[in-house]
Coordinates of C-alpha atoms in Angstrom, one line a residue:
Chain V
X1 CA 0.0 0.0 0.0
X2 CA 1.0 3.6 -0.8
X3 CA -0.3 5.8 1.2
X4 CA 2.2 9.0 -0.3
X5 CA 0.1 12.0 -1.0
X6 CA 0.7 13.5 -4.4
X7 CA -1.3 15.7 -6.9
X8 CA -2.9 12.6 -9.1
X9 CA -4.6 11.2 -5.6
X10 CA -4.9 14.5 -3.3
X11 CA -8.5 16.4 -3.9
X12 CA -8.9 19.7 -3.5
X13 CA -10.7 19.2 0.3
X14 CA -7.7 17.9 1.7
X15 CA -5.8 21.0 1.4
X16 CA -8.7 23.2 2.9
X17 CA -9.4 20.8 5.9
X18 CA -5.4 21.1 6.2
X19 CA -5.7 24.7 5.9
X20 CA -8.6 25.1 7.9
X21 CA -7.1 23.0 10.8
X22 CA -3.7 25.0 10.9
X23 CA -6.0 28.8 11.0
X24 CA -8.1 27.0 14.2
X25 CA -5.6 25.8 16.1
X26 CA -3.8 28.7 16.1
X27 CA -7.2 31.3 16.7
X28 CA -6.6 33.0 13.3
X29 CA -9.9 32.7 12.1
X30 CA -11.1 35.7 13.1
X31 CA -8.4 37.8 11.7
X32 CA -8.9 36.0 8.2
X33 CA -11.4 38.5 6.0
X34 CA -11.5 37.8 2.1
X35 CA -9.8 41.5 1.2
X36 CA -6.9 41.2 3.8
X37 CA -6.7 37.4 2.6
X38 CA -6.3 39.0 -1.0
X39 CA -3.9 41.6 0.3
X40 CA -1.7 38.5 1.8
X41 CA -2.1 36.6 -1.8
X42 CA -0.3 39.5 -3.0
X43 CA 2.4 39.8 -0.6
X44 CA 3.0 36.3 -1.0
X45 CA 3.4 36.2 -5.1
X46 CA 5.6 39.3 -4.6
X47 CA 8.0 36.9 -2.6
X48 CA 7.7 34.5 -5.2
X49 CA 8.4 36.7 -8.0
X50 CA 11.2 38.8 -5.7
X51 CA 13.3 35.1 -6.5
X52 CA 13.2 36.5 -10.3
X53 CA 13.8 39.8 -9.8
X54 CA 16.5 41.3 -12.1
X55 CA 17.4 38.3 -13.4
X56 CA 16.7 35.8 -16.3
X57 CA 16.2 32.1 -15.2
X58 CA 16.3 29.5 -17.5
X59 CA 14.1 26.7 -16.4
X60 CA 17.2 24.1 -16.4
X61 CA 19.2 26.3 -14.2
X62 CA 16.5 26.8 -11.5
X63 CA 15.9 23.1 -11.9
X64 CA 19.7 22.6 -11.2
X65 CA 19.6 24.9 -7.9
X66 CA 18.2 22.9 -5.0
X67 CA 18.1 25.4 -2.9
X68 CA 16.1 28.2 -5.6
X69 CA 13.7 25.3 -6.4
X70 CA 13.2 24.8 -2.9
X71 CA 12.5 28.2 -2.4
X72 CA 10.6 28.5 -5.4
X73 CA 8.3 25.9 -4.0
X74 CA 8.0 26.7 -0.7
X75 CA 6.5 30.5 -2.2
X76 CA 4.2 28.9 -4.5
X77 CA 2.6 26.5 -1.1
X78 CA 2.3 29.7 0.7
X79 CA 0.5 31.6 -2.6
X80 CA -2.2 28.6 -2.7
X81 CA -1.8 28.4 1.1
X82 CA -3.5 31.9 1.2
X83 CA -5.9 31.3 -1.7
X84 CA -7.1 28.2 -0.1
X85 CA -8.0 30.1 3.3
X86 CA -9.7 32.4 1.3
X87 CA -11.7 30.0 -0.8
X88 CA -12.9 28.4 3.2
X89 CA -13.4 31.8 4.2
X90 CA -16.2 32.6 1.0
X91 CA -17.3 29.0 0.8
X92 CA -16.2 28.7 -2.7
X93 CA -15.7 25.4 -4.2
X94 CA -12.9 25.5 -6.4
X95 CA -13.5 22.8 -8.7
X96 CA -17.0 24.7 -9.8
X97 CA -15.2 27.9 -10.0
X98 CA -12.1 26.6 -12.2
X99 CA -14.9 24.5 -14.5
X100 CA -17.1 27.7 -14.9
X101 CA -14.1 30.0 -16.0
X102 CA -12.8 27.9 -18.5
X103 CA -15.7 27.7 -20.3
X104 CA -15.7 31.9 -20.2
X105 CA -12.3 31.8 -21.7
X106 CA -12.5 29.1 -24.4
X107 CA -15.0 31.1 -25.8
X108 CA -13.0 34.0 -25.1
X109 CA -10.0 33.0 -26.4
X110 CA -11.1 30.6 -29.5
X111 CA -8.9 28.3 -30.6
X112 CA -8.8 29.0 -33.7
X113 CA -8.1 32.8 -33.1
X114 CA -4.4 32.0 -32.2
X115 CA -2.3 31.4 -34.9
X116 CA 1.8 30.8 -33.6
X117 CA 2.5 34.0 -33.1
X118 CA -0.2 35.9 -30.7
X119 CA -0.9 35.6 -27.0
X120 CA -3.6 37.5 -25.1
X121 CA -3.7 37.4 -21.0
X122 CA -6.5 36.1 -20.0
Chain F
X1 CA -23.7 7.7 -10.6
X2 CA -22.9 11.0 -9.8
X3 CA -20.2 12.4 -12.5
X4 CA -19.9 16.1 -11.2
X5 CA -16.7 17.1 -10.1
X6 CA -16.5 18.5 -7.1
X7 CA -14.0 20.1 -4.6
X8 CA -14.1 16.5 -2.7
X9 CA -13.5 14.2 -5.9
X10 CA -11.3 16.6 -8.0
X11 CA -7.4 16.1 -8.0
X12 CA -4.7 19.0 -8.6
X13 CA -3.6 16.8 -11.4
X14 CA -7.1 17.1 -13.2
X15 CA -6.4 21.0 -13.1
X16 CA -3.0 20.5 -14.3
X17 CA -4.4 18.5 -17.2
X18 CA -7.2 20.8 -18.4
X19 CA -4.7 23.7 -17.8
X20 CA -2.0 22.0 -20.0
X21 CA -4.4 21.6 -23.0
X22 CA -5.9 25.2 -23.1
X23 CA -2.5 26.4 -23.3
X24 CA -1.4 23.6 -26.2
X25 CA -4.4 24.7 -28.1
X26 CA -3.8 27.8 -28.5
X27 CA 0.0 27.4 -29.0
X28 CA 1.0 29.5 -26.1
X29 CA 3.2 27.3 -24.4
X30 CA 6.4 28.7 -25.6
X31 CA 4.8 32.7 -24.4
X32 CA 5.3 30.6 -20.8
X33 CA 8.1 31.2 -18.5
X34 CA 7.9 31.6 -14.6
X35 CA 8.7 34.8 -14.4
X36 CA 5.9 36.0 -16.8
X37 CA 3.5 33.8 -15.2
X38 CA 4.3 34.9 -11.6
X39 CA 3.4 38.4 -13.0
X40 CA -0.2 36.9 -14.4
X41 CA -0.3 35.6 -11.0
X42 CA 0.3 39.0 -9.5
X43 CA -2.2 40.8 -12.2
X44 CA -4.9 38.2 -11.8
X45 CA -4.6 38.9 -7.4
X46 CA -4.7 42.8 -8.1
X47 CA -8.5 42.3 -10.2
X48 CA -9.5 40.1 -7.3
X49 CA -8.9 43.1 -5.0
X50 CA -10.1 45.7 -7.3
X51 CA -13.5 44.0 -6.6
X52 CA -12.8 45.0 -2.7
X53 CA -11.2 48.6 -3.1
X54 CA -12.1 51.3 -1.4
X55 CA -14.9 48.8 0.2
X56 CA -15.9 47.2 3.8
X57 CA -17.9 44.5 2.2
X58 CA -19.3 41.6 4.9
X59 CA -19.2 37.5 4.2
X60 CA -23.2 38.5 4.3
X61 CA -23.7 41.4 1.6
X62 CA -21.1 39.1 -0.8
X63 CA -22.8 36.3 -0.4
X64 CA -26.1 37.8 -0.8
X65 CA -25.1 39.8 -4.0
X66 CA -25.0 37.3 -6.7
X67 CA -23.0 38.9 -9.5
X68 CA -20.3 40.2 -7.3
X69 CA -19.9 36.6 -5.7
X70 CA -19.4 35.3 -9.4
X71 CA -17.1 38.0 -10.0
X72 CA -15.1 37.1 -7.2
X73 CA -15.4 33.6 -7.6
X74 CA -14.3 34.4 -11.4
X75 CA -11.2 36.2 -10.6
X76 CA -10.3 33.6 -8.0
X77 CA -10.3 31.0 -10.7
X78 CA -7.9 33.2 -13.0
X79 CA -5.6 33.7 -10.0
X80 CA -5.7 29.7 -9.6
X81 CA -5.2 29.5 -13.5
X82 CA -1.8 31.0 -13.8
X83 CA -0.6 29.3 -10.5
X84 CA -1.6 25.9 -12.1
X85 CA 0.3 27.2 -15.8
X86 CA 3.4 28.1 -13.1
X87 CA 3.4 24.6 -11.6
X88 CA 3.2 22.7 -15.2
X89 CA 5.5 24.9 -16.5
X90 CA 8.3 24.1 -13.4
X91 CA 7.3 20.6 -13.4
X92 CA 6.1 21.5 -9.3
X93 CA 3.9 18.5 -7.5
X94 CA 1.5 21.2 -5.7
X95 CA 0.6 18.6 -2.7
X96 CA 4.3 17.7 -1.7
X97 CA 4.9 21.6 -1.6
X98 CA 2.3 22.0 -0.1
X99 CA 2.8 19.2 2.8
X100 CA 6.7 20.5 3.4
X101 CA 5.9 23.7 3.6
X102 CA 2.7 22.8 5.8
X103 CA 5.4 21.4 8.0
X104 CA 7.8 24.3 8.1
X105 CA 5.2 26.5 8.8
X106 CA 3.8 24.5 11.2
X107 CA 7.5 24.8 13.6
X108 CA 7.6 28.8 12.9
X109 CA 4.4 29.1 14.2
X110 CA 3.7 27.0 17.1
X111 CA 0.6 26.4 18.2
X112 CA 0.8 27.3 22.1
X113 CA 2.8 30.5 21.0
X114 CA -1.1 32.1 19.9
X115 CA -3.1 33.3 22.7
X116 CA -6.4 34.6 20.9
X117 CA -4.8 38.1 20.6
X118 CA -2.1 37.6 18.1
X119 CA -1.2 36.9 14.6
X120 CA 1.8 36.9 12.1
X121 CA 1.9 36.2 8.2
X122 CA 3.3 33.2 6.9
Chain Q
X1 CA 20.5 81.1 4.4
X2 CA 18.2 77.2 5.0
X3 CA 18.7 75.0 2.6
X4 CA 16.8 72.0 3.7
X5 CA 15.0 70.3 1.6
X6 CA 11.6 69.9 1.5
X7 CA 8.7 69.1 -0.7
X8 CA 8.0 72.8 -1.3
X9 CA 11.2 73.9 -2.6
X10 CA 12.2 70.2 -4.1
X11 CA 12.0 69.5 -7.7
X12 CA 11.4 66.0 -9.2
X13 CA 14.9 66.6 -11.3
X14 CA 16.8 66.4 -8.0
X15 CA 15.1 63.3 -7.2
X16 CA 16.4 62.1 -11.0
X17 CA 19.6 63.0 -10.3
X18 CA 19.9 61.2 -6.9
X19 CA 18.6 57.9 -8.2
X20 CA 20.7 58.1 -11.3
X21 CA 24.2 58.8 -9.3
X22 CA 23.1 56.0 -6.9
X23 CA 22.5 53.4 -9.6
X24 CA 25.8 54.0 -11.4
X25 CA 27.7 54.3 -9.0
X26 CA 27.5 50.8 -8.0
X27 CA 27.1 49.8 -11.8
X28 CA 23.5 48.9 -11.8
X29 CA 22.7 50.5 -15.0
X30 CA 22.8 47.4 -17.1
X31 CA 20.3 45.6 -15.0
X32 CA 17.8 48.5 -15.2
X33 CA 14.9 47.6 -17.7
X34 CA 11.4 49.2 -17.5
X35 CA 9.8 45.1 -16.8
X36 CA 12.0 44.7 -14.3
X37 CA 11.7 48.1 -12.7
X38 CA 8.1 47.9 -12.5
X39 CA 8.7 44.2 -11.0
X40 CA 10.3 45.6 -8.0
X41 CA 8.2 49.2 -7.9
X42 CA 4.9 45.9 -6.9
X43 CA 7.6 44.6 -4.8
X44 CA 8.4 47.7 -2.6
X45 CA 4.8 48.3 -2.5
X46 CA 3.9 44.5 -0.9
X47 CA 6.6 45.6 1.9
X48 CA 4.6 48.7 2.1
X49 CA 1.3 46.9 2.1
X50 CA 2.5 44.1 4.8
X51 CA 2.7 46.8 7.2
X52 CA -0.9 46.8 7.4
X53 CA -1.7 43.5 6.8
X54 CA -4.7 42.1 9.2
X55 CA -4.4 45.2 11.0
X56 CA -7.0 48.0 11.4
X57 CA -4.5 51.0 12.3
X58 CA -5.7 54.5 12.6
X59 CA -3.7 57.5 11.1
X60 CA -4.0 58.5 15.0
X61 CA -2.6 54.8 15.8
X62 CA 0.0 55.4 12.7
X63 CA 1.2 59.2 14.2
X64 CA 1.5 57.5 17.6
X65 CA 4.1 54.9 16.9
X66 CA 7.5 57.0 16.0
X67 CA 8.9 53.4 15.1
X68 CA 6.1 52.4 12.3
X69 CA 5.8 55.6 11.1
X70 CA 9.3 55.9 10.1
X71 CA 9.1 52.0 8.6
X72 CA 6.0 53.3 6.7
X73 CA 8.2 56.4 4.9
X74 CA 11.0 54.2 4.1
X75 CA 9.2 52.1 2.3
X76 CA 7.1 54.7 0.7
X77 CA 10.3 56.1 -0.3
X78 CA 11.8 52.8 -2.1
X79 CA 8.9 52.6 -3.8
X80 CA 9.3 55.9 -5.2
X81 CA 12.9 55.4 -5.7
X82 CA 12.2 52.9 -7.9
X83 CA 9.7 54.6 -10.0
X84 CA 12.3 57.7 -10.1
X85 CA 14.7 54.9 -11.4
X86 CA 11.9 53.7 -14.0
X87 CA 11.4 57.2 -15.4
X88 CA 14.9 57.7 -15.6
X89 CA 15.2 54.1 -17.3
X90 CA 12.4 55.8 -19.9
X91 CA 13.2 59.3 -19.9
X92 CA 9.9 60.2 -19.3
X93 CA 9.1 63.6 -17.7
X94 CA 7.1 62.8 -14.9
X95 CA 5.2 66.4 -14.5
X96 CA 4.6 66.9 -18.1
X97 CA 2.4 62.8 -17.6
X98 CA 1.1 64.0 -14.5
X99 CA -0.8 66.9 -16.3
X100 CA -1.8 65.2 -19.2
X101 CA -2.9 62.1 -16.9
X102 CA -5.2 64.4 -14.4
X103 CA -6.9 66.5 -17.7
X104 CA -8.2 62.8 -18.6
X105 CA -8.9 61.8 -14.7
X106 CA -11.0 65.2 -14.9
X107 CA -13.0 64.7 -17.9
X108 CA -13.5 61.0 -16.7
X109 CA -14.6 61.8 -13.1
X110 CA -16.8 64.8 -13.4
X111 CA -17.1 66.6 -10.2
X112 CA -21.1 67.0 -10.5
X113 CA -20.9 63.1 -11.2
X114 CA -19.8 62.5 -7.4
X115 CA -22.6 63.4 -5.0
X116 CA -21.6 62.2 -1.0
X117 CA -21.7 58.4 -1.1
X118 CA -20.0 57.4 -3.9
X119 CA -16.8 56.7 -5.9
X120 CA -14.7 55.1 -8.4
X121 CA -10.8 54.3 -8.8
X122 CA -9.0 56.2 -11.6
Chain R
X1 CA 8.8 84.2 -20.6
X2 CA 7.9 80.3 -20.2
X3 CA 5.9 78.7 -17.5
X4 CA 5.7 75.9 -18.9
X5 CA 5.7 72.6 -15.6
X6 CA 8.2 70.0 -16.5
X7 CA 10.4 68.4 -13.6
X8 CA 13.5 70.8 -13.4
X9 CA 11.1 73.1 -11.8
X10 CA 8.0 71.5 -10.6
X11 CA 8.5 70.8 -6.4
X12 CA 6.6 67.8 -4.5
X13 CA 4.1 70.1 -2.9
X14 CA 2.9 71.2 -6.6
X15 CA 1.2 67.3 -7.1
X16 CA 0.0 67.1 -3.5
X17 CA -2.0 70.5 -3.8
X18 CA -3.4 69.4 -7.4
X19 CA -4.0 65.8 -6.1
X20 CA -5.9 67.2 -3.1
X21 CA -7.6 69.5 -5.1
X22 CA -9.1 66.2 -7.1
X23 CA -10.2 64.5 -4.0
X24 CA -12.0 67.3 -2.6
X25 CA -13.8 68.0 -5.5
X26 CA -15.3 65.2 -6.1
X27 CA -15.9 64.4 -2.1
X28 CA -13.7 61.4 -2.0
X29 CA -11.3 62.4 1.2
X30 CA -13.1 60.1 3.1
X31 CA -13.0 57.2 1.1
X32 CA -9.0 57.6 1.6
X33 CA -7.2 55.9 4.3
X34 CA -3.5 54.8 4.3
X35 CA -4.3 50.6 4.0
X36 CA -7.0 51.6 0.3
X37 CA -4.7 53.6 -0.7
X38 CA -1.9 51.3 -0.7
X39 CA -3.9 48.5 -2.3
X40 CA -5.0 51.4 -4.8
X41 CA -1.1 51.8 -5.6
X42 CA -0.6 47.9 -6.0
X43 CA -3.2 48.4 -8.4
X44 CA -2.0 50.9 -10.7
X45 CA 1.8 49.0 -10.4
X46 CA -0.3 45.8 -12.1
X47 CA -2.1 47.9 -14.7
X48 CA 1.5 49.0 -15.4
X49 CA 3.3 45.8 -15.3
X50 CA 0.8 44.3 -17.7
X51 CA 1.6 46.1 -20.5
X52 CA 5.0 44.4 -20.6
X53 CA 3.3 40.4 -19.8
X54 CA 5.3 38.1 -22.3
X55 CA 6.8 40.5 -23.8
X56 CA 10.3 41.4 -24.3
X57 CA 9.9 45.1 -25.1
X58 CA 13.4 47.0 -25.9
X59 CA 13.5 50.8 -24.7
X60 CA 13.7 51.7 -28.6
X61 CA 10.9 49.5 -29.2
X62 CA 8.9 51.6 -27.0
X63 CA 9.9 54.9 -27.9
X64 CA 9.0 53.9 -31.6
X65 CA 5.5 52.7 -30.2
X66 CA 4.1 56.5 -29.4
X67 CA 0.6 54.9 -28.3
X68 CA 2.4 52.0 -26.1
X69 CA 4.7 55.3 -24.6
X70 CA 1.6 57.2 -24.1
X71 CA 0.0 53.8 -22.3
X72 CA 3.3 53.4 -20.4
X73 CA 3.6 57.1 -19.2
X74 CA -0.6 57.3 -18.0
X75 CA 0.4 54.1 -15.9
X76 CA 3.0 55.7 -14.1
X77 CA 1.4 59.1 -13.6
X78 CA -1.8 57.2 -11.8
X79 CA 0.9 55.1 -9.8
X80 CA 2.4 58.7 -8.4
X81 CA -0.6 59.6 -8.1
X82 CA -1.9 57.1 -5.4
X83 CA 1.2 57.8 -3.9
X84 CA 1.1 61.5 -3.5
X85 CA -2.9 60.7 -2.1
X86 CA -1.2 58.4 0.3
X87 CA 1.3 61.2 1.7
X88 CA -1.1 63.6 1.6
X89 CA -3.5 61.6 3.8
X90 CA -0.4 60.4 6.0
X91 CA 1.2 63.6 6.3
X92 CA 4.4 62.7 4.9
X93 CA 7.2 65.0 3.5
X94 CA 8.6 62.8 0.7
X95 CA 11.2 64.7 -0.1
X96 CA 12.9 64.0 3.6
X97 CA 11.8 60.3 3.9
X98 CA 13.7 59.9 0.2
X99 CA 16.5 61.7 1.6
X100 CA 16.6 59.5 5.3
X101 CA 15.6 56.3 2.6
X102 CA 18.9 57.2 0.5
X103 CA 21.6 57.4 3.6
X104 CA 20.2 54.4 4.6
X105 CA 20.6 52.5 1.6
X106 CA 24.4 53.9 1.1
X107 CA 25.3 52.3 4.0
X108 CA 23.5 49.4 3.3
X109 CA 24.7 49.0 -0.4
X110 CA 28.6 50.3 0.2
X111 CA 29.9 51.3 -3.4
X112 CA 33.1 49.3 -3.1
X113 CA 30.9 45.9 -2.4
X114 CA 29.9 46.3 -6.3
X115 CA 32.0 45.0 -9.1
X116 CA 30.6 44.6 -12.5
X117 CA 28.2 41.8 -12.2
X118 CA 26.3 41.5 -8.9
X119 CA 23.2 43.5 -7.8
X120 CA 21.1 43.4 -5.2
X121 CA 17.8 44.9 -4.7
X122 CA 17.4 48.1 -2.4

């Protein structure tokens, strides 16, 4: 048996019973509000993107520094960290939200719109 | 049989999979790099708080206003979106980063250090 | 004879010149480029920002504390540092955009628009 | 004679008396507070920033593009903007905090540390 959680067997309710435990136990809960949850999102990607700052990573050099994909990770767990406390905090269920929005932007953003040579953000 | 996918049956790799084709489809994949997506990231969490600028909006009045809790619900989605594209794009298993950092975070912030006065940021 | 400087009897050219003898005088030039400017002007603002994460502070509350209120203007004053160094970086004249940039705000935000109880970002 | 405002002889206090003016107008003073207004900044820095998202835009490639300058130079006047509304509503001299902010960041960034190839940000 193997019991090692890893994203092709770990649902999205995992992480926000995980999340929701570690916010009890320490009596955050009633500091969490979505726009200061938002406002910590931020703060988080900005630490995340502060590892690229002024600099131009290829993707086999940060995958050759242990240590800048460790931190790398670790920023991107404490961005969805964030977005999943705010998701418990509005009672949003992902899943429906992510399924929803897609739809809005394949018919945004039509396939066959995009020839090799155009992006557009979403 | 009950096919709809739901926060509680839905795996991070199902996102990583719908995420991976909407991006083949369109040809974008080589417009994908982490430091451009961190910045998505980073726009996609400033429209999110646009929604709650210059505004003292309850859990009540957004749950109770449809259009803004699909807006927000939207936006949340987009955020999620990027960070998905970010994780494909370093080759990043969400749920291990998740659980290490989980762990870290759990040592820095103990959970007798938190009378019900205080609070720090990850 | 006082020739302290203040805000009434400072130009924005000093504030050019400053930046610009700062940057190359450690030869930082050559890692100046508007993207990453702008990377690190979001930057300084999340370090602003964090000071008032999950935190309700008065201006009172702010006035009071001689320690945060000096942490507040320092990073107020690296995020302006930076955008000094991205103007710089563009050679844009930053009172000539100003004016042109608050004749739109004013034809976009008419003041008979805005009675008591409402508003709308620029 | 030629009054004409451009940066070698516009001071600080001429933007916070204009931006001031624009608030009270349109009765919006009491919307502002120090935590909005920040957020409002962050804002305005991602507006910005996503004009440059995947793309690699050259400083001649942008002063070719008169519409993309004109974007560019809007982007950073509403940044200052925010951030002259957040000194004026915190009482801040900005031309002293940049001045405190510089000594401080000469000591901390000694010239002699620098060769040619390192940087670090402020």
């Amino acid at each position: 048996m193997n019991s090692k959680l890893e994203d092709n067997n770990t649902t999205i309710s995992y992480f926000k019973k995980e999340v929701e435990s570690f916010v009890k136990e320490r009596r955050w809960t009633k500091f969490h509000n979505p726009k200061d949850l938002i406002q910590a999102i931020g703060i988080e990607v900005s630490e995340l993107s502060e590892l690229f700052l002024f600099k131009d990573l290829s993707l086999d050099a940060i995958h050759k520094d242990k240590d800048l994909f460790e931190n790398i990770s670790d920023e991107i767990a404490d961005v969805f960290i964030y977005l999943v406390s705010l998701i418990n905090n509005l009672n949003v269920d992902l899943t429906s939200a992510f399924i929803r929005k897609m739809k809005k932007n394949e018919e945004k953003y039509r396939i066959e719109e995009f020839d090799n040579s155009s992006y557009r953000k979403l």
